[in-house]
Amino acid sequence: MKKEIMRSKLLMLSLPVFALAACGGNDNAGDGDSFPDQDINGIIQWGEGGATDNISRTLAPLAEEELGASMVMQNREGASGATGAQYVYDQPDDGYTLLFGAENPNLYPVLGISDLDYVNDFQPVSIIGQSYAGVVVSEDSEFETMEDLVDHARENPDDLTMGTSGEGGLPHVAGAMLQAELDTQFNTVPYDGDGPLATALLGDEIDVTVLAVSAAQEYVESGDFRMLSVINDEELEATGDTPAISDIYPELEQYLPWGPFQGVFVSADTPEDVVETLADGFEAAQEDEEFQSTLESLGVDPLNLRGEEAQEFVEQNQSTSTWMLEDAGETETSPEEFDIPRVDE
C-alpha cells in the first residue's frame, strides 16, 4: 500500500523534495519502549505566518517537554500543502516525522491534487482544534459590508481578485460555496498559505481573501484588515460584532458549521505503540492553560482529540468538504468514486 506513485502534476511540483528525501532517512524503526530517543521532525505543510504555522510552533515546545525530545520544525509548503504531506508519507514509518497539517489533504483525491488523503494514508496523533474562517479586505477597501462585496462580484464577474492558497485551500472551498449559492465570480490568484495571503492583501495585490480567524485577527485588531463576515452559522466571541455569514445569506446555512482544523498526523503504518506515545505527549501538552487561552483568543475551539474520536472527526470533515465542492461543480472526480459518503448518509 505504501509509497504509491503520485500524479504527474504533483511529481513535477515536488520533484526536488522527493530527490532530497531519497538521499537519506531514519533507519531506526519506531519502538514504543524507547521512543523517542532522537529528534522528531515536525513538517508544517503551509508557509510561515499562517494559522497552521502559528498554532504548530506554539504547541511544539510544549510537546517537547512531554515527550522528552527536541522537535525540529520545518515549513514545506507547495501544491496546496501536498508537498509537505508527500514528504512525510515518504519517510520511514517510525514516528520521527510528523505532519502538522490543516484540512486540505481531505480534498486531494476529488481535486486531482494527490492520491493521498488523511483517511487512507495517515492517522491522526491529535486533532488540535476547529478553526473558523473570515472574509477579509484591507481597511481602505471600498467594501464596508459583505453585501457590498457580493453585490459587486455578482454585477462585475472577475473584476475582483481573490487570493487563495491553491486548490483545496480554505479560500478555494469558501469561494466555491459563495459561487454556488450567491452567484459570485472572482479572479483567483494562488499563494502559499495564510501568511503570504495576508502579505498580499497588505500590499494591495488582491482585493479580498478568506483567512482563518486565527491568522486574520491580529491584522483586524491592528486596523490593517476589515473582516466582513465569519463563515459560520453564529457570531464568534473572538471577532466581536462581525456578522455570521448565514445571518446575511440564510441559504448558506446548509453548509455550516464548517471550517478549517489543525492536527498532527503520522503515516498510516506507524506502529501503534509509537502513535500512543505521541498521542499521550500531545494530549498533555494541549492541557496547558496558556495554550488553551491562545487558541481561544484566535477563535479556535480547542478539541484535543485522539484515537477513534480524532479519526471520526477527520472522516466527517472529509464528507462535508468534498460534497460541498461536488455540489458547487468544483471537483475533478465525484466523492462517490472514493467511497466518501455524504454526511447525512
Short mmCIF file of C-alpha atoms in Angstrom, two decimals, residues 1-343:
data_model
loop_
_atom_site.label_atom_id
_atom_site.label_comp_id
_atom_site.label_asym_id
_atom_site.label_seq_id
_atom_site.Cartn_x
_atom_site.Cartn_y
_atom_site.Cartn_z
CA MET A 1 0.00 0.00 0.00
CA LYS A 2 2.81 2.36 0.94
CA LYS A 3 4.79 4.66 -1.34
CA GLU A 4 2.44 4.70 -4.33
CA ILE A 5 3.42 6.81 -7.33
CA MET A 6 1.83 10.28 -7.26
CA ARG A 7 0.03 12.02 -10.09
CA SER A 8 2.42 13.61 -12.56
CA LYS A 9 1.38 17.18 -11.72
CA LEU A 10 2.41 16.75 -8.08
CA LEU A 11 5.63 14.99 -9.06
CA MET A 12 6.63 17.95 -11.23
CA LEU A 13 5.85 20.41 -8.42
CA SER A 14 7.64 18.45 -5.76
CA LEU A 15 10.49 16.62 -7.54
CA PRO A 16 13.30 18.46 -5.68
CA VAL A 17 11.75 17.46 -2.35
CA PHE A 18 11.49 13.83 -3.39
CA ALA A 19 15.12 13.79 -4.53
CA LEU A 20 16.27 15.06 -1.15
CA ALA A 21 14.09 12.55 0.69
CA ALA A 22 15.52 9.69 -1.33
CA CYS A 23 19.07 10.57 -0.23
CA GLY A 24 18.56 9.88 3.42
CA GLY A 25 16.13 8.94 6.11
CA ASN A 26 15.91 7.43 9.52
CA ASP A 27 16.72 3.73 9.54
CA ASN A 28 15.67 3.22 13.17
CA ALA A 29 12.23 1.68 13.38
CA GLY A 30 9.94 3.15 15.99
CA ASP A 31 9.89 1.29 19.31
CA GLY A 32 7.33 2.31 21.90
CA ASP A 33 9.61 1.31 24.80
CA SER A 34 12.47 3.59 23.79
CA PHE A 35 10.63 6.10 21.62
CA PRO A 36 11.62 8.84 21.24
CA ASP A 37 15.38 8.52 21.51
CA GLN A 38 16.27 11.17 18.92
CA ASP A 39 14.96 14.44 17.49
CA ILE A 40 11.48 14.47 15.96
CA ASN A 41 10.92 16.32 12.69
CA GLY A 42 7.76 18.42 12.50
CA ILE A 43 6.72 19.25 8.93
CA ILE A 44 4.31 22.18 8.54
CA GLN A 45 2.53 21.91 5.21
CA TRP A 46 2.00 25.66 4.86
CA GLY A 47 4.28 28.71 4.87
CA GLU A 48 5.34 30.86 7.79
CA GLY A 49 2.91 33.21 9.49
CA GLY A 50 -0.34 31.37 8.77
CA ALA A 51 -2.76 29.73 11.18
CA THR A 52 -1.27 26.24 10.91
CA ASP A 53 2.26 27.59 11.33
CA ASN A 54 1.36 29.76 14.34
CA ILE A 55 -0.53 27.04 16.18
CA SER A 56 2.04 24.33 15.39
CA ARG A 57 5.00 26.37 16.56
CA THR A 58 3.19 27.35 19.76
CA LEU A 59 2.35 23.73 20.57
CA ALA A 60 5.69 22.13 19.61
CA PRO A 61 7.73 23.34 22.63
CA LEU A 62 5.03 22.07 25.00
CA ALA A 63 5.02 18.68 23.29
CA GLU A 64 8.82 18.57 23.51
CA GLU A 65 8.60 18.78 27.29
CA GLU A 66 6.07 15.97 27.48
CA LEU A 67 7.90 13.67 25.04
CA GLY A 68 11.41 14.39 26.28
CA ALA A 69 12.76 15.01 22.76
CA SER A 70 13.58 18.05 20.65
CA MET A 71 11.23 18.85 17.80
CA VAL A 72 12.76 20.35 14.65
CA MET A 73 10.07 22.34 12.84
CA GLN A 74 10.23 22.94 9.08
CA ASN A 75 7.88 24.60 6.61
CA ARG A 76 7.45 22.60 3.37
CA GLU A 77 4.74 24.47 1.51
CA GLY A 78 3.60 23.98 -2.07
CA ALA A 79 0.91 22.24 -4.13
CA SER A 80 -1.86 23.17 -1.68
CA GLY A 81 0.05 21.54 1.16
CA ALA A 82 0.62 18.31 -0.77
CA THR A 83 4.40 18.80 -0.93
CA GLY A 84 4.66 18.59 2.86
CA ALA A 85 2.19 15.71 3.06
CA GLN A 86 4.09 13.72 0.44
CA TYR A 87 7.39 14.36 2.20
CA VAL A 88 6.06 12.92 5.47
CA TYR A 89 4.49 9.97 3.66
CA ASP A 90 7.82 9.15 2.02
CA GLN A 91 9.73 8.95 5.32
CA PRO A 92 10.13 5.76 7.39
CA ASP A 93 7.01 4.79 9.36
CA ASP A 94 8.70 5.24 12.73
CA GLY A 95 7.02 8.30 14.26
CA TYR A 96 10.04 10.55 13.86
CA THR A 97 8.45 12.63 11.10
CA LEU A 98 5.14 14.32 11.92
CA LEU A 99 2.81 16.24 9.63
CA PHE A 100 1.43 19.42 11.18
CA GLY A 101 -1.44 19.93 8.81
CA ALA A 102 -4.77 21.56 8.15
CA GLU A 103 -7.84 20.14 6.48
CA ASN A 104 -6.55 20.23 2.89
CA PRO A 105 -5.46 16.58 2.36
CA ASN A 106 -9.07 15.53 2.82
CA LEU A 107 -9.78 17.16 -0.57
CA TYR A 108 -6.79 15.99 -2.60
CA PRO A 109 -8.37 12.96 -4.31
CA VAL A 110 -11.52 14.72 -5.58
CA LEU A 111 -9.49 17.70 -6.83
CA GLY A 112 -6.83 15.58 -8.55
CA ILE A 113 -4.04 17.13 -6.49
CA SER A 114 -2.68 13.92 -4.97
CA ASP A 115 -3.63 10.30 -4.35
CA LEU A 116 -3.00 10.80 -0.64
CA ASP A 117 -5.58 11.70 1.97
CA TYR A 118 -5.83 11.65 5.76
CA VAL A 119 -8.38 8.83 5.95
CA ASN A 120 -6.40 6.23 4.00
CA ASP A 121 -2.73 7.23 4.14
CA PHE A 122 -2.24 8.90 7.54
CA GLN A 123 -3.55 8.52 11.05
CA PRO A 124 -4.19 11.36 13.47
CA VAL A 125 -1.99 11.76 16.51
CA SER A 126 -4.10 14.70 17.64
CA ILE A 127 -6.78 16.99 16.27
CA ILE A 128 -5.82 20.25 17.95
CA GLY A 129 -8.77 22.48 17.27
CA GLN A 130 -11.56 23.59 14.96
CA SER A 131 -10.96 26.98 13.40
CA TYR A 132 -13.30 29.40 11.71
CA ALA A 133 -12.80 31.50 8.63
CA GLY A 134 -13.47 35.13 7.86
CA VAL A 135 -13.89 37.08 4.62
CA VAL A 136 -11.37 39.92 4.84
CA VAL A 137 -10.49 43.05 2.87
CA SER A 138 -7.96 45.77 3.56
CA GLU A 139 -9.06 48.59 5.84
CA ASP A 140 -9.05 51.09 2.94
CA SER A 141 -11.23 48.84 0.75
CA GLU A 142 -14.34 50.33 -0.81
CA PHE A 143 -16.34 47.41 0.60
CA GLU A 144 -17.75 48.16 4.03
CA THR A 145 -20.05 45.13 4.30
CA MET A 146 -20.37 41.59 2.96
CA GLU A 147 -23.35 42.71 0.92
CA ASP A 148 -21.22 45.39 -0.79
CA LEU A 149 -18.67 42.77 -1.81
CA VAL A 150 -21.18 40.18 -3.01
CA ASP A 151 -23.23 42.70 -4.99
CA HIS A 152 -20.11 43.93 -6.78
CA ALA A 153 -18.90 40.40 -7.54
CA ARG A 154 -22.31 39.48 -8.95
CA GLU A 155 -22.57 42.54 -11.16
CA ASN A 156 -18.91 42.58 -12.27
CA PRO A 157 -17.73 38.97 -12.81
CA ASP A 158 -13.95 38.51 -12.41
CA ASP A 159 -13.44 42.21 -11.66
CA LEU A 160 -12.24 41.47 -8.12
CA THR A 161 -9.14 39.42 -7.33
CA MET A 162 -9.47 36.86 -4.55
CA GLY A 163 -6.26 35.45 -3.10
CA THR A 164 -6.36 31.71 -2.49
CA SER A 165 -3.98 29.11 -1.09
CA GLY A 166 -4.46 26.93 -4.16
CA GLU A 167 -6.89 24.12 -4.94
CA GLY A 168 -8.36 22.66 -1.79
CA GLY A 169 -7.26 25.59 0.35
CA LEU A 170 -9.66 27.43 2.62
CA PRO A 171 -10.37 30.35 0.22
CA HIS A 172 -10.99 27.92 -2.64
CA VAL A 173 -13.60 25.96 -0.70
CA ALA A 174 -15.24 29.10 0.70
CA GLY A 175 -15.21 30.70 -2.75
CA ALA A 176 -16.93 27.64 -4.19
CA MET A 177 -19.63 27.99 -1.55
CA LEU A 178 -20.17 31.66 -2.44
CA GLN A 179 -20.20 30.92 -6.16
CA ALA A 180 -22.67 28.06 -5.84
CA GLU A 181 -25.18 29.85 -3.64
CA LEU A 182 -24.62 33.59 -4.23
CA ASP A 183 -23.61 33.60 -7.92
CA THR A 184 -20.35 35.43 -7.30
CA GLN A 185 -17.34 35.15 -9.58
CA PHE A 186 -13.82 36.22 -8.62
CA ASN A 187 -10.50 36.24 -10.44
CA THR A 188 -8.38 33.94 -8.24
CA VAL A 189 -4.62 34.09 -7.60
CA PRO A 190 -2.88 31.36 -5.54
CA TYR A 191 -0.41 31.92 -2.68
CA ASP A 192 1.33 29.50 -0.29
CA GLY A 193 -0.84 29.84 2.81
CA ASP A 194 -2.34 32.39 5.19
CA GLY A 195 0.92 34.28 5.79
CA PRO A 196 1.59 35.08 2.10
CA LEU A 197 -2.11 35.84 1.62
CA ALA A 198 -2.03 38.39 4.42
CA THR A 199 1.07 39.98 2.91
CA ALA A 200 -0.62 40.16 -0.49
CA LEU A 201 -3.68 41.85 0.99
CA LEU A 202 -1.49 44.32 2.87
CA GLY A 203 0.27 45.14 -0.39
CA ASP A 204 -2.99 45.58 -2.34
CA GLU A 205 -2.07 42.72 -4.67
CA ILE A 206 -5.53 41.25 -4.09
CA ASP A 207 -8.94 42.71 -3.24
CA VAL A 208 -10.24 40.05 -0.88
CA THR A 209 -9.38 36.71 0.63
CA VAL A 210 -10.64 34.19 3.17
CA LEU A 211 -8.39 33.63 6.19
CA ALA A 212 -8.64 31.53 9.29
CA VAL A 213 -9.73 33.83 12.10
CA SER A 214 -6.57 32.81 13.94
CA ALA A 215 -4.45 34.23 11.11
CA ALA A 216 -6.56 37.34 10.43
CA GLN A 217 -7.30 38.52 13.95
CA GLU A 218 -4.04 40.38 14.62
CA TYR A 219 -4.46 42.37 11.40
CA VAL A 220 -8.06 43.20 12.21
CA GLU A 221 -7.10 44.35 15.71
CA SER A 222 -4.24 46.47 14.34
CA GLY A 223 -6.59 48.19 11.89
CA ASP A 224 -5.00 46.79 8.72
CA PHE A 225 -7.87 44.48 7.72
CA ARG A 226 -11.64 44.60 7.91
CA MET A 227 -13.49 41.31 8.42
CA LEU A 228 -16.80 41.43 6.57
CA SER A 229 -18.23 38.19 7.94
CA VAL A 230 -17.31 34.94 9.63
CA ILE A 231 -18.15 31.79 7.69
CA ASN A 232 -20.26 30.25 10.40
CA ASP A 233 -23.88 29.95 11.50
CA GLU A 234 -23.38 32.21 14.53
CA GLU A 235 -21.15 35.08 15.60
CA LEU A 236 -17.86 34.33 17.33
CA GLU A 237 -16.82 35.88 20.62
CA ALA A 238 -13.29 36.37 19.25
CA THR A 239 -14.50 38.50 16.33
CA GLY A 240 -16.87 40.77 18.24
CA ASP A 241 -19.68 42.23 16.15
CA THR A 242 -18.57 40.66 12.86
CA PRO A 243 -21.76 39.06 11.48
CA ALA A 244 -22.13 35.36 10.77
CA ILE A 245 -22.47 34.85 7.02
CA SER A 246 -25.68 32.83 7.44
CA ASP A 247 -27.27 35.81 9.17
CA ILE A 248 -26.77 37.74 5.92
CA TYR A 249 -27.34 34.86 3.50
CA PRO A 250 -29.50 32.13 5.10
CA GLU A 251 -29.07 29.90 2.05
CA LEU A 252 -25.51 29.17 3.21
CA GLU A 253 -26.69 27.64 6.46
CA GLN A 254 -26.87 24.18 4.85
CA TYR A 255 -23.04 24.09 4.75
CA LEU A 256 -22.49 25.26 8.31
CA PRO A 257 -20.93 24.92 10.81
CA TRP A 258 -17.80 24.26 8.77
CA GLY A 259 -14.24 25.43 8.88
CA PRO A 260 -10.58 24.56 8.90
CA PHE A 261 -8.88 22.48 11.54
CA GLN A 262 -5.32 21.87 12.67
CA GLY A 263 -3.90 18.48 13.58
CA VAL A 264 -0.80 16.32 13.92
CA PHE A 265 -0.53 13.20 11.75
CA VAL A 266 1.78 10.26 11.08
CA SER A 267 1.74 7.82 8.19
CA ALA A 268 -0.83 5.06 8.45
CA ASP A 269 1.67 2.24 9.04
CA THR A 270 3.32 3.79 12.10
CA PRO A 271 3.42 1.25 14.98
CA GLU A 272 0.50 1.57 17.37
CA ASP A 273 2.67 1.92 20.48
CA VAL A 274 4.59 4.81 18.90
CA VAL A 275 1.34 6.55 17.97
CA GLU A 276 0.10 6.12 21.53
CA THR A 277 3.29 7.64 22.95
CA LEU A 278 2.95 10.64 20.63
CA ALA A 279 -0.76 10.99 21.39
CA ASP A 280 -0.06 10.95 25.14
CA GLY A 281 2.52 13.71 24.74
CA PHE A 282 0.40 15.96 22.56
CA GLU A 283 -2.72 15.42 24.68
CA ALA A 284 -0.87 16.53 27.82
CA ALA A 285 0.76 19.45 26.00
CA GLN A 286 -2.61 20.84 24.93
CA GLU A 287 -3.86 20.89 28.51
CA ASP A 288 -1.51 23.80 29.15
CA GLU A 289 -3.74 26.70 30.24
CA GLU A 290 -1.76 29.31 28.32
CA PHE A 291 -2.04 27.27 25.12
CA GLN A 292 -5.79 26.89 25.65
CA SER A 293 -6.10 30.66 26.11
CA THR A 294 -4.06 31.24 22.95
CA LEU A 295 -6.40 29.04 20.91
CA GLU A 296 -9.49 30.73 22.28
CA SER A 297 -8.09 34.21 21.60
CA LEU A 298 -7.53 33.16 17.98
CA GLY A 299 -11.11 32.00 17.56
CA VAL A 300 -10.16 28.31 17.63
CA ASP A 301 -12.32 25.82 19.53
CA PRO A 302 -9.90 23.54 21.42
CA LEU A 303 -10.66 19.89 20.66
CA ASN A 304 -7.63 17.81 21.75
CA LEU A 305 -8.98 14.65 20.10
CA ARG A 306 -7.07 11.38 19.68
CA GLY A 307 -7.76 7.81 18.61
CA GLU A 308 -11.22 6.91 17.32
CA GLU A 309 -12.66 10.35 18.10
CA ALA A 310 -9.97 12.01 16.00
CA GLN A 311 -10.49 9.57 13.14
CA GLU A 312 -14.26 10.13 13.16
CA PHE A 313 -13.72 13.89 13.10
CA VAL A 314 -11.44 13.63 10.06
CA GLU A 315 -13.88 11.40 8.19
CA GLN A 316 -16.83 13.70 8.85
CA ASN A 317 -14.84 16.75 7.71
CA GLN A 318 -13.90 14.96 4.50
CA SER A 319 -17.54 14.07 3.79
CA THR A 320 -18.75 17.64 4.37
CA SER A 321 -15.99 19.34 2.40
CA THR A 322 -15.80 17.05 -0.61
CA TRP A 323 -19.54 17.01 -1.18
CA MET A 324 -19.68 20.80 -0.74
CA LEU A 325 -17.21 21.12 -3.62
CA GLU A 326 -19.01 18.48 -5.66
CA ASP A 327 -22.32 20.33 -5.31
CA ALA A 328 -20.58 23.56 -6.39
CA GLY A 329 -19.19 21.87 -9.51
CA GLU A 330 -15.59 22.25 -8.33
CA THR A 331 -14.40 18.64 -8.15
CA GLU A 332 -12.46 16.72 -10.79
CA THR A 333 -13.87 13.41 -9.58
CA SER A 334 -17.00 12.73 -7.54
CA PRO A 335 -16.52 11.76 -3.88
CA GLU A 336 -18.56 8.67 -4.73
CA GLU A 337 -15.61 7.33 -6.71
CA PHE A 338 -13.57 7.28 -3.49
CA ASP A 339 -16.37 5.79 -1.35
CA ILE A 340 -16.78 9.08 0.55
CA PRO A 341 -20.37 9.23 1.83
CA ARG A 342 -22.45 12.33 2.32
CA VAL A 343 -22.61 13.33 5.98
#
